[in-house]
CSV table of C-alpha atoms in Angstrom, one decimal:
chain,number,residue,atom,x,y,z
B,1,UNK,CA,0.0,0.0,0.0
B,2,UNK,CA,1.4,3.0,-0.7
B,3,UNK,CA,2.6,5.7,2.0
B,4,UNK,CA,0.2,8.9,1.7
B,5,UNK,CA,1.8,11.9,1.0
B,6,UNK,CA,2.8,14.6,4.2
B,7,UNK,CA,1.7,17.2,3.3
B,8,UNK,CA,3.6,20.5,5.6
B,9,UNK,CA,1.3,22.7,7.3
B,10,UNK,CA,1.6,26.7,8.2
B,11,UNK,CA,4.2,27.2,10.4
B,12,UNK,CA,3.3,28.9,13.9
B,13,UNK,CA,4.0,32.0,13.0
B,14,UNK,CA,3.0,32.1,9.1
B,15,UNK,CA,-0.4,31.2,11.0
B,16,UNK,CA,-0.1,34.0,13.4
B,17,UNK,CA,0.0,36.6,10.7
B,18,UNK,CA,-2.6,35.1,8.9
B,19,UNK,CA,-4.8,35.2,11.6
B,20,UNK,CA,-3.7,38.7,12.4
B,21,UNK,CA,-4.1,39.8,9.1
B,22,UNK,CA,-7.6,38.3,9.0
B,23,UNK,CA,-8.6,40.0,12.4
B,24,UNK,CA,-7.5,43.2,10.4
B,25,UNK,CA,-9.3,43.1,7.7
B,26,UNK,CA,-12.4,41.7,9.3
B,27,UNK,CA,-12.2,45.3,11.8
B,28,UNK,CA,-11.8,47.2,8.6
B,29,UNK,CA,-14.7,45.5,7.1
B,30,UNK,CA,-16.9,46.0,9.9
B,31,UNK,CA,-15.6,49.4,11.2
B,32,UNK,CA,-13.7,51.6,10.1
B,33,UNK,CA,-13.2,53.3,13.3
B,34,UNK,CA,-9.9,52.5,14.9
B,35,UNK,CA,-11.8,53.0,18.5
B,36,UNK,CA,-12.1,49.4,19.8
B,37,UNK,CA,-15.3,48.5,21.6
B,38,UNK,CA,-14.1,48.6,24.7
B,39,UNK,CA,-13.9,52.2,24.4
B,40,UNK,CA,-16.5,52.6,22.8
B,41,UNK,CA,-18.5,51.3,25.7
B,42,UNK,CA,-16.3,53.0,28.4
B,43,UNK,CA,-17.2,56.4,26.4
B,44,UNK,CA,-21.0,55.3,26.7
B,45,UNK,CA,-20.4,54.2,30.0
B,46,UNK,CA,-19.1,57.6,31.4
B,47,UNK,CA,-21.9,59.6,29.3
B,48,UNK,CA,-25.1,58.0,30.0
B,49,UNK,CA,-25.4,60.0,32.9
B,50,UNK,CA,-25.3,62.6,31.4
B,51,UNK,CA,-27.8,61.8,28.7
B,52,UNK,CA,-25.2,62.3,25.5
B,53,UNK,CA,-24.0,60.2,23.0
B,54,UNK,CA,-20.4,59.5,20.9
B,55,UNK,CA,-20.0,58.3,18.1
B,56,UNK,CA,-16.4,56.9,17.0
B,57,UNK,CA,-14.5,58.6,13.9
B,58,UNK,CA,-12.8,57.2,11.2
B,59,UNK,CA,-10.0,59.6,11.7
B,60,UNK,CA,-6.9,58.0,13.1
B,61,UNK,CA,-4.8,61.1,14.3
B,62,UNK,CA,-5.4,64.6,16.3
B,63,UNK,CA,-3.8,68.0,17.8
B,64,UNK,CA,-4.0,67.5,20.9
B,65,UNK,CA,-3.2,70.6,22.9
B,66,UNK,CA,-5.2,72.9,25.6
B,67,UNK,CA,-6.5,76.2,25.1
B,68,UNK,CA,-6.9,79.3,27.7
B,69,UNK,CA,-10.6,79.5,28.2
B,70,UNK,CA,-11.7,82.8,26.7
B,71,UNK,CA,-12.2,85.6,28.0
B,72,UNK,CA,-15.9,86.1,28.2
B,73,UNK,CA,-16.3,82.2,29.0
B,74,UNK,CA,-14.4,80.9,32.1
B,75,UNK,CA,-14.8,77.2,32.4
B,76,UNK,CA,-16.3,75.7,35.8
B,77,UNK,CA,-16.1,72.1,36.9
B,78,UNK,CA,-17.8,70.4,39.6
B,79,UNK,CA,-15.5,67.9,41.6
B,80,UNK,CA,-16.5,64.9,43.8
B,81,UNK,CA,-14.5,62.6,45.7
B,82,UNK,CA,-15.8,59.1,46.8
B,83,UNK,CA,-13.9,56.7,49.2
B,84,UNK,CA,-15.2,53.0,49.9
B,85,UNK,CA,-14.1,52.0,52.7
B,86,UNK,CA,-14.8,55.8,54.0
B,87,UNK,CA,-12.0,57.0,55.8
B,88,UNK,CA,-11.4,58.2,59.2
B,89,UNK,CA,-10.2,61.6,58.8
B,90,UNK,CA,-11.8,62.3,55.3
B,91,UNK,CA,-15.7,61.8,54.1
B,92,UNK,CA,-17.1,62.0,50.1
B,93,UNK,CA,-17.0,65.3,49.2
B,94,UNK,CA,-17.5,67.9,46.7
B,95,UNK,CA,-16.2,71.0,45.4
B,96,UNK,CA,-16.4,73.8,42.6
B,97,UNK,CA,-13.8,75.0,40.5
B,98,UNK,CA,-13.7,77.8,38.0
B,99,UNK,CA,-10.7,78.9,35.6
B,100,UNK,CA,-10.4,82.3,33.8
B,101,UNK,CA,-8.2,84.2,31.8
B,102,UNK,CA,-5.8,86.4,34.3
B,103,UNK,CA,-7.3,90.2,34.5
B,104,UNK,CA,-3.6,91.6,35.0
B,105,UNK,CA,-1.4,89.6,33.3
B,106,UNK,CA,-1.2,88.9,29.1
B,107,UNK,CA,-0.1,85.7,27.5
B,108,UNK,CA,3.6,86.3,26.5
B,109,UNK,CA,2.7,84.8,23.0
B,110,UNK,CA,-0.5,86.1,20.5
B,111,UNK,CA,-3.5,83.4,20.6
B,112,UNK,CA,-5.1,82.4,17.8
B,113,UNK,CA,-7.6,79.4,17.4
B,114,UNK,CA,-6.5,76.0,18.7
B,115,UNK,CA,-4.2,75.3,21.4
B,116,UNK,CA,-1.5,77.6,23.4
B,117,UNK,CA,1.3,78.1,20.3
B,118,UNK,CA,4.5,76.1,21.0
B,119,UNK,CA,6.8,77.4,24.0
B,120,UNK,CA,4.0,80.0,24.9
B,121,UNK,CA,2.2,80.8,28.5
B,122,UNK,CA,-1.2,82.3,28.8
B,123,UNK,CA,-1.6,83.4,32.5
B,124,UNK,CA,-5.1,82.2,34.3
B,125,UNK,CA,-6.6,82.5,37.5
B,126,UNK,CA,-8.9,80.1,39.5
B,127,UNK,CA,-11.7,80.7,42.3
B,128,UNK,CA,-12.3,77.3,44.6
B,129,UNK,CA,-14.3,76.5,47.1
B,130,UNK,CA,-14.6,72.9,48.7
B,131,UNK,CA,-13.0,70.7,51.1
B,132,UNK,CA,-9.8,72.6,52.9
B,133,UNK,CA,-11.6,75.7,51.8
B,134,UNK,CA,-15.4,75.7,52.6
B,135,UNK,CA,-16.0,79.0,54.0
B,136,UNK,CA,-14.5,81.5,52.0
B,137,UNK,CA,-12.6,79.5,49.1
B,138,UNK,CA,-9.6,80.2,47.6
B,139,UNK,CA,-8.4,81.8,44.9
B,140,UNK,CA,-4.8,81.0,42.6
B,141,UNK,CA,-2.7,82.1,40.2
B,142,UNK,CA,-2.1,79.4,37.0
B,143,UNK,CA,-0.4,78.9,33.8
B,144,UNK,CA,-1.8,77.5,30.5
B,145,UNK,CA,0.5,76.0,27.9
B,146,UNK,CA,-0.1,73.7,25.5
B,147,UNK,CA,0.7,70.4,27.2
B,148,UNK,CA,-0.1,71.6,31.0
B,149,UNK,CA,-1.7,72.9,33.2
B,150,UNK,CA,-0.8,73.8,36.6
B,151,UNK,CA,0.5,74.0,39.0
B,152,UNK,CA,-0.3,70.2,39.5
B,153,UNK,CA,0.6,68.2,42.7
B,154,UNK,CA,3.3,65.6,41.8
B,155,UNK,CA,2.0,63.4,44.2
B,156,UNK,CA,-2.0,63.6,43.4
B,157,UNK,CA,-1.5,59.9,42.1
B,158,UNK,CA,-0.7,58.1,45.2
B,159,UNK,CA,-2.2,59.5,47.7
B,160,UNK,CA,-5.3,58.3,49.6
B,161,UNK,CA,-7.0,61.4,50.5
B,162,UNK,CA,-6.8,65.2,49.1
B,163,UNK,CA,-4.0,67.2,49.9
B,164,UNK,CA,-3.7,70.7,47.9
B,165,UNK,CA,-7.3,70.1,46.4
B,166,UNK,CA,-6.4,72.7,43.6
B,167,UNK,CA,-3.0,71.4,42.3
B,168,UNK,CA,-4.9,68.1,43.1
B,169,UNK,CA,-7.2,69.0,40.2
B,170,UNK,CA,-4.8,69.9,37.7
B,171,UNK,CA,-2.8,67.1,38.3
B,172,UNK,CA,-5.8,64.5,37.9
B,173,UNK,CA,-8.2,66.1,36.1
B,174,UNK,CA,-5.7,67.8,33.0
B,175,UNK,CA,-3.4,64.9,31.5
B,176,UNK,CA,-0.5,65.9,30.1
B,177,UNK,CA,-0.9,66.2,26.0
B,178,UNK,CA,1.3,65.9,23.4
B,179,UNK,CA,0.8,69.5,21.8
B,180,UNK,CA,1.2,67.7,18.7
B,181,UNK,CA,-0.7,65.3,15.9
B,182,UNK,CA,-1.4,62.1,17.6
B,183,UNK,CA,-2.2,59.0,16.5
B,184,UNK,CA,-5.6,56.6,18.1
B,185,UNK,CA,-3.3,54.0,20.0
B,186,UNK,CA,-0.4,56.2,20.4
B,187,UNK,CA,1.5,56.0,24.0
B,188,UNK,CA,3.5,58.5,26.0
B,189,UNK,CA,4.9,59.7,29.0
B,190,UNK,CA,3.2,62.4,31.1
B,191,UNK,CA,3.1,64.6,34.4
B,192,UNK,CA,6.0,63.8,36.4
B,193,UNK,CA,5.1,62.0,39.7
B,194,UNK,CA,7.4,62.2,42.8
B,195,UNK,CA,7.8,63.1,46.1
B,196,UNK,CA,5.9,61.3,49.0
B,197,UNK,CA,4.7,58.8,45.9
B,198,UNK,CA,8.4,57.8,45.5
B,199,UNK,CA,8.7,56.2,49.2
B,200,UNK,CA,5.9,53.6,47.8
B,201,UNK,CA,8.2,51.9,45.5
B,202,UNK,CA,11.2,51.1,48.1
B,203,UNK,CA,8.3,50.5,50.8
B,204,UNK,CA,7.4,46.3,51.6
B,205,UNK,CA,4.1,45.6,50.0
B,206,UNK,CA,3.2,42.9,52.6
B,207,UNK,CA,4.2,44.3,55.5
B,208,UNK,CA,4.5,47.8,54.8
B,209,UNK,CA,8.2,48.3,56.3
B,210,UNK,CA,11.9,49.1,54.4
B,211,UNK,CA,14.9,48.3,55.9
B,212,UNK,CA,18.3,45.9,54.4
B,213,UNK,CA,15.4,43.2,53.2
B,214,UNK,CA,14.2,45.7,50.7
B,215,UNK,CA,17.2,47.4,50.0
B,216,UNK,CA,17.5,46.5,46.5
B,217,UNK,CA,14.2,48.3,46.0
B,218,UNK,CA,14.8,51.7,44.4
B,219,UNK,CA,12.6,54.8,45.8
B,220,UNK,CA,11.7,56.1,42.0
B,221,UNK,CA,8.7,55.7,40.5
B,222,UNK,CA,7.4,56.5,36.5
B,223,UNK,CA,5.7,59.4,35.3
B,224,UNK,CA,2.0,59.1,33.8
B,225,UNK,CA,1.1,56.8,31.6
B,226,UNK,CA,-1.0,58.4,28.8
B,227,UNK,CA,-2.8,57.0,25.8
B,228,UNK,CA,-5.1,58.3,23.3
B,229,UNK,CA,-7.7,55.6,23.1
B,230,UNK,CA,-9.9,56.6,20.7
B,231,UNK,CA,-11.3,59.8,19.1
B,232,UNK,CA,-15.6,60.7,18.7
B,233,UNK,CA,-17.7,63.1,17.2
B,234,UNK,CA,-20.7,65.0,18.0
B,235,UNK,CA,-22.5,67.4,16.0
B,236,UNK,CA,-19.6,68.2,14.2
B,237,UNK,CA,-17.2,67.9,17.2
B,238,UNK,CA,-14.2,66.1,17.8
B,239,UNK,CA,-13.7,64.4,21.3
B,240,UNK,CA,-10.2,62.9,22.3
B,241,UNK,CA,-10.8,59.7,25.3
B,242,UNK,CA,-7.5,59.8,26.9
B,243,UNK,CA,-6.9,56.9,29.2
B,244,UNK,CA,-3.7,56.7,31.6
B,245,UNK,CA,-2.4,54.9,34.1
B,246,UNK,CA,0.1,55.2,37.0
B,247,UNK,CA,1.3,52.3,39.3
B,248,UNK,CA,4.5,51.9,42.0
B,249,UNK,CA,5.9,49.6,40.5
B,250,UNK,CA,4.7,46.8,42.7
B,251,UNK,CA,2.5,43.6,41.5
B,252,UNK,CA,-1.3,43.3,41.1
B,253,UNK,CA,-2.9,43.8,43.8
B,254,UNK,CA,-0.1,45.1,45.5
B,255,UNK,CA,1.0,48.7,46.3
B,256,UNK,CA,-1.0,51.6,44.7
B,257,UNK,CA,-2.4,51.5,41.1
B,258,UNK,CA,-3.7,54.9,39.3
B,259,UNK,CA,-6.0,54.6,36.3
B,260,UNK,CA,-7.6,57.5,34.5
B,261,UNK,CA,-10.2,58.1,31.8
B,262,UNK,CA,-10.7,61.5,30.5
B,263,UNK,CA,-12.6,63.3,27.4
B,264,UNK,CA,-11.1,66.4,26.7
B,265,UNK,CA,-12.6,68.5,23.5
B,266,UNK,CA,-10.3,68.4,20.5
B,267,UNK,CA,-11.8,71.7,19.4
B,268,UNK,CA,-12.1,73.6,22.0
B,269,UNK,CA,-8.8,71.9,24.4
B,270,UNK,CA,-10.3,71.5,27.7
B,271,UNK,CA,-11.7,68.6,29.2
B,272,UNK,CA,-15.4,67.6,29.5
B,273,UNK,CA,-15.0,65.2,32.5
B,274,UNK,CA,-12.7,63.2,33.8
B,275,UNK,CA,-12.5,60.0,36.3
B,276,UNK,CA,-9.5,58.8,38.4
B,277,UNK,CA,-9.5,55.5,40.1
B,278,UNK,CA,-6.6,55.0,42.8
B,279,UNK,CA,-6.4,51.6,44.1
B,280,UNK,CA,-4.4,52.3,47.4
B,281,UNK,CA,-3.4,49.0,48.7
B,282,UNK,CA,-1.4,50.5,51.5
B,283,UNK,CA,-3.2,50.2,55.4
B,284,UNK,CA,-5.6,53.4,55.5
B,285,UNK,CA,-6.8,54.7,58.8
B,286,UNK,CA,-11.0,53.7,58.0
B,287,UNK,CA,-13.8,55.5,60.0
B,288,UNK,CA,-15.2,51.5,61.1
B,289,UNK,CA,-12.1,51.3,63.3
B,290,UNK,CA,-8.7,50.2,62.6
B,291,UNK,CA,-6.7,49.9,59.2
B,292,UNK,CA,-7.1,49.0,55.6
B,293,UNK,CA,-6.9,49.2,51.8
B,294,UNK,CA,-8.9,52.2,50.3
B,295,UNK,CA,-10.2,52.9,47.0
B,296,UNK,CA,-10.7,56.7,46.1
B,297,UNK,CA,-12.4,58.2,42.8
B,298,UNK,CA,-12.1,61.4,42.0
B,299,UNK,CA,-14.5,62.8,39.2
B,300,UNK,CA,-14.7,65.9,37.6
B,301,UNK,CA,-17.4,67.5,35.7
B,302,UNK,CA,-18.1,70.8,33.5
B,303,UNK,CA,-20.8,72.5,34.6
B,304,UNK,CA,-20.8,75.4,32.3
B,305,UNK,CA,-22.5,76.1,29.2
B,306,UNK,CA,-19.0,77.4,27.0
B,307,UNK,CA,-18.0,75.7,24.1
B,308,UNK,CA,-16.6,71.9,24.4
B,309,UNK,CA,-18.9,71.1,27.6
B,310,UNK,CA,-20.9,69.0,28.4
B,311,UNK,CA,-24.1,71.3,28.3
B,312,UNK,CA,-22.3,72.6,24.8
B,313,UNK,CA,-22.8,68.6,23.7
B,314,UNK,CA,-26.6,68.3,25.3
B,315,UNK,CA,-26.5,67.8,28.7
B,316,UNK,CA,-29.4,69.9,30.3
B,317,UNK,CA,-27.9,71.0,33.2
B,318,UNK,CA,-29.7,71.0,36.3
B,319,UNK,CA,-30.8,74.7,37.8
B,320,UNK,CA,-28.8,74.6,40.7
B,321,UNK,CA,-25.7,73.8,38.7
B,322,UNK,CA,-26.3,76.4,35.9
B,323,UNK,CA,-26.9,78.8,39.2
B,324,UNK,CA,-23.5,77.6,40.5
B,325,UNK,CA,-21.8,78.7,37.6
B,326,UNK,CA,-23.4,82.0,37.8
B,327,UNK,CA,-22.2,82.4,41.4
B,328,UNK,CA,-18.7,81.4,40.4
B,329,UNK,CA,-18.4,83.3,37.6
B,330,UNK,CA,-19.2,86.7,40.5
B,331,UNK,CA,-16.3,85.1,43.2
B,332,UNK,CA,-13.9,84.7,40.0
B,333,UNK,CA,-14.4,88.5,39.5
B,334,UNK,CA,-13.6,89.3,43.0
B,335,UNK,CA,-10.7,87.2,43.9
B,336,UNK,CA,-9.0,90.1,44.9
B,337,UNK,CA,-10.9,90.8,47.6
B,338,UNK,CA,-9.4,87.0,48.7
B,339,UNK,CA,-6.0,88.8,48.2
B,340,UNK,CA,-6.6,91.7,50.1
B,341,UNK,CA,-7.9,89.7,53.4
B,342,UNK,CA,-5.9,90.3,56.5
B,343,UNK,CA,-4.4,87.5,57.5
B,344,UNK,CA,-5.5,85.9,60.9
B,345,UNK,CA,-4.0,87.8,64.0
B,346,UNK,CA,-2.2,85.3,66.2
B,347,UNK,CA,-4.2,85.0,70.0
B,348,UNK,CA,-2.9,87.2,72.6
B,349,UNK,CA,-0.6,85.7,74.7
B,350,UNK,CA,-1.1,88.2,77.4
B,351,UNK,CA,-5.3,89.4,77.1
B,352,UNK,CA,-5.5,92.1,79.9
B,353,UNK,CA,-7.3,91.0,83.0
């Protein structure tokens, strides 16, 4: 009987590519987008509240760069903070926020449309009021450029609870752009994070000590992780979802993991909202009793009706919120009298009898 014939199949990897190739085609086929579904869900996801809808574009690249809000138009946010467990020493809260052009100071460069020109500074100022400032709020000089924002804490993404709520906010809420064309998919470093977030990465994940077992362990830790994920469109509008991502350095589960998801108006170069979920693995100090692992999330929200917000895409703002705009837009135009305050005397340390 004669010996049939072996006939060679695909290699591994000729198969690979095949199948790659396939997978390729079959995405182009059935969407030209080159959002994934997954974003496209997480985009949903993040809107639904808010009653508007995305749709991905067939465009593969952007500028991506912010903008100094104009001058007739600051932009005002609405931030909340959520903590589960809740913590001992902090509760959920919220603030507002509100960013104008500076009234003394001009931008060192001449603004056209589209983001800050290269190497240039547009001065702004900020009115907030919220958690470390509830009674009279606070008021603080910024700079715009076309990649930041800020100041921005360095240490915003490790740590459990707020500490300077303002530089807090640009730190989470503004990601670091490129200021140039970038392509859906594209990766690159951001906002520098150090200080106090450094001593996690030379810090024992089990049992939360240093010392000569742990000595190899080096107290540096990466920058931001950005991505643009995916680009959308509404009523003529481009959107630009921006995930990043920020860890220690230690293993899953381990240590402290950042992640972020933002939507930041191509157009118009602010963002719309933004969401930051720290996984602090690290014992917290938990308002039950005793010690623990915390998860925080941090959201912000534009609650003004200026171009690239969420009311500009269709969200009908509630009354109290459009109110709240009003009344920060009047505290924005008398920071000053912030500045002109008298500090707090010190208490007499001899009061007459």
């Amino acid at each position: 009987m004669p010996t049939p014939t072996r006939r060679p199949g695909p290699r591994p990897v000729e198969g690979a590519l095949a199948l790659a190739g396939w997978l390729v085609l079959a995405q182009g086929c059935g969407d030209p987008s080159p959002v994934n579904v997954f974003e496209q869900h997480a985009v949903g996801k993040a809107l639904a509240p808010y009653g508007v809808t995305m749709s991905p574009v067939p465009e593969e690249t952007a500028e991506l760069g912010w903008q100094a809000p104009p001058a007739d138009c600051p932009h005002a946010y609405r931030i909340t903070a959520h903590y589960e467990p809740v913590l001992r020493f902090e509760d959920d809260n919220e603030a507002s926020l509100i960013v104008g052009r500076h009234p003394g100071r001009e931008p060192d460069v001449a603004l056209g449309p589209g983001p800050v020109p290269p190497n240039g500074m547009v001065p702004a100022l900020l009115f907030y009021q919220g958690i470390r400032a509830e009674r009279r709020g606070a008021t603080r000089d910024l700079y715009v450029t076309r990649e930041l924002i800020g100041p921005a804490a360095p240490t915003a993404a490790c740590m459990p609870r707020t500490w300077d709520p303002m530089e807090d906010a640009f730190a989470l809420g503004w990601p670091q752009l490129t200021g140039r064309l970038t392509a859906v998919g594209e990766h690159w470093n951001g906002m520098r994070v150090g200080g106090k977030c450094s001593r996690s990465a030379c810090v024992d994940p089990e049992s939360g000590g240093g010392g000569p077992e742990v000595h190899d362990l080096s107290c540096v830790v990466p920058p931001w992780h950005e991505r643009l994920a995916g680009l959308f469109e509404h009523e003529g509008e481009r959107y630009a979802w921006i995930v990043s991502e920020w860890s220690d350095g230690h293993g899953v589960g381990q240590g402290i993991h950042t992640e972020r998801r933002t939507l930041v108006s191509v157009d118009h170069g602010r963002p719309l909202w933004s969401q930051t979920r720290m996984d602090h693995r690290f014992a917290q100090p938990l308002a039950e009793g005793g010690f623990g692992p915390v998860v925080r999330t941090w959201t912000l929200e534009s609650i003004d009706a200026c171009p690239g917000s969420l009311a500009a895409a269709g969200w009908p703002r509630p009354p109290e919120l459009a109110a709240e705009e009003t009344r920060l837009r009047d505290r924005l135009e008398h920071t000053d009298e912030l500045r002109r305050s008298p500090p707090r005397r010190p208490p007499d340390r001899n009061p007459p009898e």
